[in-house]
PDB file of C-alpha atoms in Angstrom:
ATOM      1  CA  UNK A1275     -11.448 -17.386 -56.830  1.00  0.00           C
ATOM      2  CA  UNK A1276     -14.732 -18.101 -55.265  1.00  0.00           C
ATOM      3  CA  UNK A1277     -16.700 -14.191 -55.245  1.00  0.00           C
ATOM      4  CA  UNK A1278     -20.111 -13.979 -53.428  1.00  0.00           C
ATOM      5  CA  UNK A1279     -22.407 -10.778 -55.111  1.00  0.00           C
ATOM      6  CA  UNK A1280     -24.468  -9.182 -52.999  1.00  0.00           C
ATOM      7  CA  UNK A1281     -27.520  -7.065 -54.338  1.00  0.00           C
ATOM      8  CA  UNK A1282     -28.830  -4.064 -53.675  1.00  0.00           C
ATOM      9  CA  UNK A1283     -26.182  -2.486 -51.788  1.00  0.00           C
ATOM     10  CA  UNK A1284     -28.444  -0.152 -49.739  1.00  0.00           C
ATOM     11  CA  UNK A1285     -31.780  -0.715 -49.223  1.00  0.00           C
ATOM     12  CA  UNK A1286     -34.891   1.864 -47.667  1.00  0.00           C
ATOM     13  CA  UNK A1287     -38.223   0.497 -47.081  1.00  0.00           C
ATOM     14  CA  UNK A1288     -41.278   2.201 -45.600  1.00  0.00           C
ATOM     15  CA  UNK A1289     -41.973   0.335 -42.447  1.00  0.00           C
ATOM     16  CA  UNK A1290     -44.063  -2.288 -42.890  1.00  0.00           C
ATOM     17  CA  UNK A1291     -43.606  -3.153 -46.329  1.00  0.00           C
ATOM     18  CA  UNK A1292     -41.323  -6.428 -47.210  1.00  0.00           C
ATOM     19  CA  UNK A1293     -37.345  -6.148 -48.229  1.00  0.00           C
ATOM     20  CA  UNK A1294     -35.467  -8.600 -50.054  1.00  0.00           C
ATOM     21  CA  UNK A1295     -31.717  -9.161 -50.617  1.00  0.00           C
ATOM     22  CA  UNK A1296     -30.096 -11.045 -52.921  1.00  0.00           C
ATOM     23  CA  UNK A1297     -26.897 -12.713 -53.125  1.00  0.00           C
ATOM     24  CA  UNK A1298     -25.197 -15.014 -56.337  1.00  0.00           C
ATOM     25  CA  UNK A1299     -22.233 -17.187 -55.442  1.00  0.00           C
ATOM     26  CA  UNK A1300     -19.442 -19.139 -57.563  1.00  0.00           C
ATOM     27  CA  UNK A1301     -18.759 -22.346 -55.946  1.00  0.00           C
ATOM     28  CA  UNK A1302     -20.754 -25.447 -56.773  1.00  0.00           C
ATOM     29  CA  UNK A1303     -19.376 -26.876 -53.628  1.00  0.00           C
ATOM     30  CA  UNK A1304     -20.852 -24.166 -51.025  1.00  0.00           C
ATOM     31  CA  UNK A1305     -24.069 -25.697 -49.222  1.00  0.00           C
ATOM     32  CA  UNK A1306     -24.296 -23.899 -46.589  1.00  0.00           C
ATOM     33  CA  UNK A1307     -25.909 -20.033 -46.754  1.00  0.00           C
ATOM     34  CA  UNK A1308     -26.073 -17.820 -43.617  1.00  0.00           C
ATOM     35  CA  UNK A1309     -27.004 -14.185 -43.130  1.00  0.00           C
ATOM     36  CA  UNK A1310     -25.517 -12.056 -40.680  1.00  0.00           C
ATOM     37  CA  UNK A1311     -27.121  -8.986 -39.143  1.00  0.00           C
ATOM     38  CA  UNK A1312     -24.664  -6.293 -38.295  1.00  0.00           C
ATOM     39  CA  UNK A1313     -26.672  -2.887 -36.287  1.00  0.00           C
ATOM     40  CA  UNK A1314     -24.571  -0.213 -35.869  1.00  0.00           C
ATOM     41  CA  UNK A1315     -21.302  -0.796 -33.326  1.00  0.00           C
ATOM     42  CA  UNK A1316     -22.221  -3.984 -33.168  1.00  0.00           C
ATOM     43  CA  UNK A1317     -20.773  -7.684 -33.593  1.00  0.00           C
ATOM     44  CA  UNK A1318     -22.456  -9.536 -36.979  1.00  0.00           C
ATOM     45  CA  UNK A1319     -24.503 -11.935 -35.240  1.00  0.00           C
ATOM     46  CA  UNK A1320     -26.463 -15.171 -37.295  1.00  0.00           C
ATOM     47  CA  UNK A1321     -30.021 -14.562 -37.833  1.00  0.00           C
ATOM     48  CA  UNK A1322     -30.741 -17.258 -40.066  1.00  0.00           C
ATOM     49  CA  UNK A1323     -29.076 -19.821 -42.577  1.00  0.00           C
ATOM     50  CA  UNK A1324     -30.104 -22.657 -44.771  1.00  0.00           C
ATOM     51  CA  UNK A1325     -28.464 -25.538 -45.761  1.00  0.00           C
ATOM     52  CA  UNK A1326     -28.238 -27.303 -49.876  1.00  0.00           C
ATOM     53  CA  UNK A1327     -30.829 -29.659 -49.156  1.00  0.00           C
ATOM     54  CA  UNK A1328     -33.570 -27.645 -48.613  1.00  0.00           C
ATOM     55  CA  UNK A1329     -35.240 -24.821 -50.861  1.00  0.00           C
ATOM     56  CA  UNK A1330     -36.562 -22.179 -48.033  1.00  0.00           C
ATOM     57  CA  UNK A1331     -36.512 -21.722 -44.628  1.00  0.00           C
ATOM     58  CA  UNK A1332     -38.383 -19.185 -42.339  1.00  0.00           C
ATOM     59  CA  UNK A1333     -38.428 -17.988 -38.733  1.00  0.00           C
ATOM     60  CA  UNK A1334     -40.943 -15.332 -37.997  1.00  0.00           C
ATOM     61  CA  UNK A1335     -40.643 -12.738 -40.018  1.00  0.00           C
ATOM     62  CA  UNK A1336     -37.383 -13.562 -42.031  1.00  0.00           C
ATOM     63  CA  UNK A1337     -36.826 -16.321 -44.237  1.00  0.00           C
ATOM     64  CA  UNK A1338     -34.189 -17.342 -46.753  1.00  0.00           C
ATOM     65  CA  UNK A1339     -34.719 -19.197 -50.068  1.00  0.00           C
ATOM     66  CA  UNK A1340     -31.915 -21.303 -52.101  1.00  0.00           C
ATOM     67  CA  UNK A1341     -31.636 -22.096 -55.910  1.00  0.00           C
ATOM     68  CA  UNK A1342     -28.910 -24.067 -56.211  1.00  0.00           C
ATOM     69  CA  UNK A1343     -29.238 -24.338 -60.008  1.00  0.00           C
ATOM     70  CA  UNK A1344     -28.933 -20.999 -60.344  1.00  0.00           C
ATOM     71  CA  UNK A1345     -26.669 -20.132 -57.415  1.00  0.00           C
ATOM     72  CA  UNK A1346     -28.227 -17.638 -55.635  1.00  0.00           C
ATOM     73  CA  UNK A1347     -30.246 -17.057 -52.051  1.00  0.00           C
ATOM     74  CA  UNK A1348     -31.803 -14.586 -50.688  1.00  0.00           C
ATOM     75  CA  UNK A1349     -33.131 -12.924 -47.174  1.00  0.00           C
ATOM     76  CA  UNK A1350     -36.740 -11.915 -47.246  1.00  0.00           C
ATOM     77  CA  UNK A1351     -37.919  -9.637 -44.528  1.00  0.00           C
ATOM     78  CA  UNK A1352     -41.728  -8.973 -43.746  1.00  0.00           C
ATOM     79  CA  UNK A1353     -43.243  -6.250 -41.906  1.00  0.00           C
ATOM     80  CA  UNK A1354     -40.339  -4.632 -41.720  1.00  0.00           C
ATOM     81  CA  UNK A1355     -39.683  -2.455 -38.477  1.00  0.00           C
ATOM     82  CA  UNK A1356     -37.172  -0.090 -37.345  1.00  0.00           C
ATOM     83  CA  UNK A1357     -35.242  -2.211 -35.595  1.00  0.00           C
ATOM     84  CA  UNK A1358     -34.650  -4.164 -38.652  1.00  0.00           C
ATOM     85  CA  UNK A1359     -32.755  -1.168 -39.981  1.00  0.00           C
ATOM     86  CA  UNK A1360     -29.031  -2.605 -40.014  1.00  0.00           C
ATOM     87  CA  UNK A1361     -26.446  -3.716 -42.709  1.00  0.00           C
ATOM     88  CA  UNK A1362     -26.885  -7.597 -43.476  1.00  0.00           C
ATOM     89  CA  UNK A1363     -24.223  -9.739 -44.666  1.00  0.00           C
ATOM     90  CA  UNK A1364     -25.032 -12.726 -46.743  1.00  0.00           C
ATOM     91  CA  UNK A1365     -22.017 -15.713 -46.688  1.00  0.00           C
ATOM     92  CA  UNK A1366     -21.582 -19.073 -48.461  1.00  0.00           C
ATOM     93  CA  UNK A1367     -19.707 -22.024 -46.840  1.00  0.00           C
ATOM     94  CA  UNK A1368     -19.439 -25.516 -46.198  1.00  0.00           C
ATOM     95  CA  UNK A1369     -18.111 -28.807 -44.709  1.00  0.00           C
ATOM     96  CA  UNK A1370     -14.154 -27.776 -44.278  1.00  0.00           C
ATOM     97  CA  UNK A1371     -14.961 -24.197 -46.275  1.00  0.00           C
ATOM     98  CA  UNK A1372     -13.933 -20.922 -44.896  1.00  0.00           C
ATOM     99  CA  UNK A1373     -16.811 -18.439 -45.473  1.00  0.00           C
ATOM    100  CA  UNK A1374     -16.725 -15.970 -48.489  1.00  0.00           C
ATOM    101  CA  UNK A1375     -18.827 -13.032 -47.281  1.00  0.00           C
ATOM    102  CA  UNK A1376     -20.777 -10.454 -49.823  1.00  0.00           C
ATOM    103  CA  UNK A1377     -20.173  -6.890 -49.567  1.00  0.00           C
ATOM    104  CA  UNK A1378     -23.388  -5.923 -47.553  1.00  0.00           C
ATOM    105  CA  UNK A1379     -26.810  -4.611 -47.607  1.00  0.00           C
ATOM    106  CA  UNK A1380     -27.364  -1.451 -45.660  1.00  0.00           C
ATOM    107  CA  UNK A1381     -31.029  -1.252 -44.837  1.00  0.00           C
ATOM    108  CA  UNK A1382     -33.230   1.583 -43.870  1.00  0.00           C
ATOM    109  CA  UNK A1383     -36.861   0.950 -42.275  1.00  0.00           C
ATOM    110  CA  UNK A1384     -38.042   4.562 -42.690  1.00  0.00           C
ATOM    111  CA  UNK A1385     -41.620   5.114 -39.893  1.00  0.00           C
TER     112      UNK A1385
ATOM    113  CA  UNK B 729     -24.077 -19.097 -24.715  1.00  0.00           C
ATOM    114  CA  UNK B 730     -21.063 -17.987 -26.761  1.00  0.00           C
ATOM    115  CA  UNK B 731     -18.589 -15.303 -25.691  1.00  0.00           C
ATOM    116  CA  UNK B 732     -15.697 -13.886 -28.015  1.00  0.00           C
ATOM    117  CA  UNK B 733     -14.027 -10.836 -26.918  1.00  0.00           C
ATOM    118  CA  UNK B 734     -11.654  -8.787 -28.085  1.00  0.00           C
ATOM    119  CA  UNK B 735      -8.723  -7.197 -26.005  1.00  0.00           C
ATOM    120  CA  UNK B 736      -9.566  -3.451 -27.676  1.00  0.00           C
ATOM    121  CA  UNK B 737     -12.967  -1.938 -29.034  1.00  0.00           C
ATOM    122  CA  UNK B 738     -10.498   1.105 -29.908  1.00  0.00           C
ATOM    123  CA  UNK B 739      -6.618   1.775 -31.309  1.00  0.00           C
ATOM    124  CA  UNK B 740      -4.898   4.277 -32.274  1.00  0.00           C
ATOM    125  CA  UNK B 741      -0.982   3.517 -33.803  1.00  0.00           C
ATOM    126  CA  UNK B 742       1.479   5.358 -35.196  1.00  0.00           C
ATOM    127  CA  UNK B 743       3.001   4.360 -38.633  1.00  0.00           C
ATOM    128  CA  UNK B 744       6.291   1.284 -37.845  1.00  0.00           C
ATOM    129  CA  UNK B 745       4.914   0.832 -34.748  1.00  0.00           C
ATOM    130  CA  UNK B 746       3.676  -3.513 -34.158  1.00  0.00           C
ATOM    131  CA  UNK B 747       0.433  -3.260 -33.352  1.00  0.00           C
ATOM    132  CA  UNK B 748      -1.460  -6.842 -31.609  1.00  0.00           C
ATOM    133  CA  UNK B 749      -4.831  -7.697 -31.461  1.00  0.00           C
ATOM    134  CA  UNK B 750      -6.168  -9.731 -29.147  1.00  0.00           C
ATOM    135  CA  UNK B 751      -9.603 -12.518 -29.498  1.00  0.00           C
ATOM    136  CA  UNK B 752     -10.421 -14.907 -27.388  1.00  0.00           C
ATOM    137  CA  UNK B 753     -13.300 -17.649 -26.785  1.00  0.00           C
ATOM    138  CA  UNK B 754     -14.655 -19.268 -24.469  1.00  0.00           C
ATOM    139  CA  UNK B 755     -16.402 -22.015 -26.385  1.00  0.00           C
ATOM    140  CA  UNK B 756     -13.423 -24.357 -26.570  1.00  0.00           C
ATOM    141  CA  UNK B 757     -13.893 -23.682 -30.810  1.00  0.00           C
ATOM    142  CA  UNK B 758     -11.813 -25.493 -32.512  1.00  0.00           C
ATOM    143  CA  UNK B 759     -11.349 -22.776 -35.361  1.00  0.00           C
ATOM    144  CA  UNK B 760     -10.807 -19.302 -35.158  1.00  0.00           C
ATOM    145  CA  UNK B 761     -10.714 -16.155 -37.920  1.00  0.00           C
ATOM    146  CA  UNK B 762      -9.636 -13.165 -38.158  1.00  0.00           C
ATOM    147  CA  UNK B 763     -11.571 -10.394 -40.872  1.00  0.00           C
ATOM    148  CA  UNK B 764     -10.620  -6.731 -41.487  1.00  0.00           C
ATOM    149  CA  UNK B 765     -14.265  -4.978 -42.396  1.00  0.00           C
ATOM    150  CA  UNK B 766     -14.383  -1.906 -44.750  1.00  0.00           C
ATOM    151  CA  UNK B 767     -17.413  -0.518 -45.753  1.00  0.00           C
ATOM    152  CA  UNK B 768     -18.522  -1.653 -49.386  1.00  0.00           C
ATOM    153  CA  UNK B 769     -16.011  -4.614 -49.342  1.00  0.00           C
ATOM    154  CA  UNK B 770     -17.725  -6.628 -47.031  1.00  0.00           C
ATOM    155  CA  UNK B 771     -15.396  -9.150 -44.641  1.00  0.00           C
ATOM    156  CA  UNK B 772     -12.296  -9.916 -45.928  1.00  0.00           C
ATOM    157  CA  UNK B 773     -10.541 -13.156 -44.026  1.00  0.00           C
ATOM    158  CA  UNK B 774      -7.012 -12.376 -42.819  1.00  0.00           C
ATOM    159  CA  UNK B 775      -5.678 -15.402 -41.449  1.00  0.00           C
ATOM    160  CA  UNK B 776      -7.682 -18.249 -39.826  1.00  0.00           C
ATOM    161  CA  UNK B 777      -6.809 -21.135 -37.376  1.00  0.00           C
ATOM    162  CA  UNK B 778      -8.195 -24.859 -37.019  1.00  0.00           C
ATOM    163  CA  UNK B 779      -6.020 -25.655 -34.429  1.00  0.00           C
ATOM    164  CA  UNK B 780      -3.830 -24.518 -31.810  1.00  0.00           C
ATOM    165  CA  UNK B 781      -0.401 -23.668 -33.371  1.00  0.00           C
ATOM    166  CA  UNK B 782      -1.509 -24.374 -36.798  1.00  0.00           C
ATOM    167  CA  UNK B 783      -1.974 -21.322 -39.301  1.00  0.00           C
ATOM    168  CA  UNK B 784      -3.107 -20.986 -42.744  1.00  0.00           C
ATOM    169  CA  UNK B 785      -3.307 -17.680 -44.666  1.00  0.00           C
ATOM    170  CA  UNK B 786      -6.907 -16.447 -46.226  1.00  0.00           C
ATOM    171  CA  UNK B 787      -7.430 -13.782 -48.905  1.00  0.00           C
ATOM    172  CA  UNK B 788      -5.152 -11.011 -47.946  1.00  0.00           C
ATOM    173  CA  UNK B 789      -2.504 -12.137 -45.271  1.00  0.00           C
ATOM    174  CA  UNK B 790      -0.219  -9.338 -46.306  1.00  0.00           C
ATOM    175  CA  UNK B 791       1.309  -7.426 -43.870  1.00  0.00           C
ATOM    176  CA  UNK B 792      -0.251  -9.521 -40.837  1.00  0.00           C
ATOM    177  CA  UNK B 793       1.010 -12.508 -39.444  1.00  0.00           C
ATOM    178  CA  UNK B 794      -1.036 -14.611 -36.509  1.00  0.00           C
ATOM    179  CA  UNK B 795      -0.508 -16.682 -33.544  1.00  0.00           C
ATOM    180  CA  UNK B 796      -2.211 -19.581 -31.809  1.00  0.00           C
ATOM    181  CA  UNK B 797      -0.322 -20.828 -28.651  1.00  0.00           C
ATOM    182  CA  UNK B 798      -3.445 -21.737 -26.103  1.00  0.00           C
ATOM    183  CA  UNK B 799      -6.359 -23.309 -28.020  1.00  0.00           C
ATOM    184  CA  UNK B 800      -8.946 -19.944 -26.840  1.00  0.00           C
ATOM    185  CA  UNK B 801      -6.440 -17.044 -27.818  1.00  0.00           C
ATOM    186  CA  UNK B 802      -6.004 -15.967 -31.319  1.00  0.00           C
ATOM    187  CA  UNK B 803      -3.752 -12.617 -31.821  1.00  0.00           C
ATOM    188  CA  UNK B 804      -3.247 -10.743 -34.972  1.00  0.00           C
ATOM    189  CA  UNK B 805      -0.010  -8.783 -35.463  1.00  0.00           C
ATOM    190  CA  UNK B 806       0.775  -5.941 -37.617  1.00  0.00           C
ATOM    191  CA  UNK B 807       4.704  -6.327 -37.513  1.00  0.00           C
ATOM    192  CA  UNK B 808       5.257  -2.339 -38.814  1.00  0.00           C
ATOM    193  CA  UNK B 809       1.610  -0.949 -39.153  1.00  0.00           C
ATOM    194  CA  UNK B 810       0.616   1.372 -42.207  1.00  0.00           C
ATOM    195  CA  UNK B 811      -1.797   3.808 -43.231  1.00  0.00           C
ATOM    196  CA  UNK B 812      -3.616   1.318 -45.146  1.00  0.00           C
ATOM    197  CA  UNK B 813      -4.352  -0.585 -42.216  1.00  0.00           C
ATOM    198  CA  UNK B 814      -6.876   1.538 -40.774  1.00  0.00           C
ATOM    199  CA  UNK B 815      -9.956  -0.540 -40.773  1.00  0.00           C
ATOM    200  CA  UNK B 816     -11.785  -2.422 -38.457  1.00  0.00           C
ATOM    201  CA  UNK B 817     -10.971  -6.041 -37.200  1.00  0.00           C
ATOM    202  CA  UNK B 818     -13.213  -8.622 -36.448  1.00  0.00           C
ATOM    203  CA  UNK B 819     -12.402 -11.847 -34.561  1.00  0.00           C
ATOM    204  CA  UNK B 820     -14.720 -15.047 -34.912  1.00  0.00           C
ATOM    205  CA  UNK B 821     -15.102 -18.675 -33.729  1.00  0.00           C
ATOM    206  CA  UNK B 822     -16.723 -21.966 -34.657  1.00  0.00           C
ATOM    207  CA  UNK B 823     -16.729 -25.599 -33.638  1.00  0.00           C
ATOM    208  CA  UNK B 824     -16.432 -26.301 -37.727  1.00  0.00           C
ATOM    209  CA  UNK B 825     -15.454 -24.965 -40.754  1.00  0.00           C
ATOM    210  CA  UNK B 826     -17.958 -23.721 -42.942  1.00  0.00           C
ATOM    211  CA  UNK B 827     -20.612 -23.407 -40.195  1.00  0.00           C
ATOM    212  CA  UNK B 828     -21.907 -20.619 -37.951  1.00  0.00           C
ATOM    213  CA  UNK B 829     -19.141 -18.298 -36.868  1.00  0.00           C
ATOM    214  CA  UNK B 830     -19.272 -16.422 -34.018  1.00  0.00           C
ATOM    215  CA  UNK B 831     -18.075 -12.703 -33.802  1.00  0.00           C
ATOM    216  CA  UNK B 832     -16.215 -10.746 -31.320  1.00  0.00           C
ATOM    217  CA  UNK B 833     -17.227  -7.111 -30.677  1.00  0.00           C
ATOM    218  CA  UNK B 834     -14.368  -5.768 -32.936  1.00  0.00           C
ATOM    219  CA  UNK B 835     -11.344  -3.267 -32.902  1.00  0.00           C
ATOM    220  CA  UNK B 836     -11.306  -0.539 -34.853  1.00  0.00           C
ATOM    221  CA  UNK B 837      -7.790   0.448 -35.718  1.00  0.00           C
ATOM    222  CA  UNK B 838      -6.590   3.832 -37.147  1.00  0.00           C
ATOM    223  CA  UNK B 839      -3.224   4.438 -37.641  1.00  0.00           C
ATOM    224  CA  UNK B 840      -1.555   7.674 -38.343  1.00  0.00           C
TER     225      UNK B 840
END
């Protein structure tokens, strides 16, 4: 069945400095990528997705990128900052698709 | 703005006993989900719902069954809970499949 991989599994940056996560799916029908944020006791919650038809997408200090041919995305945080430290989920889906989720990414933003 | 909640953030059960969970939205969402979460394993999709009464299973409907009878309630049953059922539960929403869900707060289930 469809399996999403999900790279590295824990993560610790020195704040400031960029992190990047990484995620390979299965399913040459999936076009559409979202990343959840989960902090601690919390609900995931959406922080930023990106759609087959386009190759990168940013808002503020996150962005996403998408190589279809070679089925993987991934989340790329700048400036990382303490409040960034959280697990992140990375998902594929699509028109009349359930979601497959990756395992996680647990990452620390060490001050 | 979106609001899914979920009828306990904490449960405890015993082993046999039927345990419910309890999700609703407030969106008027067409589809709802329901995902157990343990750690290194990432969501795992239960059961999900496109429509009121209407059920399908997802990756691992064992042991759980589901109910939709009013378009903004979704329950999860465990009909005879079991060790192995400890985890926690996460109920979501969304207008359509295959876009952005929406997550409730979660219940985190031990049973004993």
């Amino acid at each position: 069945g469809e399996n999403v991989e999900q790279h590295p599994s824990t993560l610790s940056v020195q704040e400031g400095d960029s992190a990047v996560i990484k995620c390979t799916y299965s399913d040459s029908a999936s076009n559409y990528f979202p990343w959840y944020k989960q902090e601690l006791g919390k609900r995931p919650q959406l922080i930023i997705d990106i759609r087959s038809n386009v190759g990168e997408k940013k808002d503020q200090r996150i962005a996403v990128t998408l190589n279809k041919t070679a089925k993987h995305f991934s989340l790329h945080i700048t400036e990382t900052q303490p409040e960034d430290s959280a697990v992140y989920f990375c998902a594929d889906g699509g028109e009349g698709q359930n979601f497959v989720f990756g395992p996680g990414t647990r990452l620390s933003v060490l001050p | 703005d979106v609001k899914v909640t979920q009828s306990s953030r904490y449960l405890v059960k015993r082993t046999g006993e039927k345990v419910f969970l309890e999700c609703v939205q407030d969106m008027d969402h067409e589809n709802m989900f329901w995902y157990r979460q343990d750690p290194g394993l990432g969501l795992r999709l239960i059961y999900f719902s496109y429509d009121v009464k209407m059920k399908e299973k997802g990756d691992i409907p064992e042991g759980y069954s589901v109910s939709r009878e009013k378009k903004e309630r979704f329950s999860l049953i465990l009909e005879s809970a079991s060790t192995n059922q400890t985890s926690m539960y996460l109920c979501a929403s969304s207008m359509d499949r295959g876009n952005e869900q929406y997550f409730g707060p979660g219940t985190r289930l031990t049973v004993t």
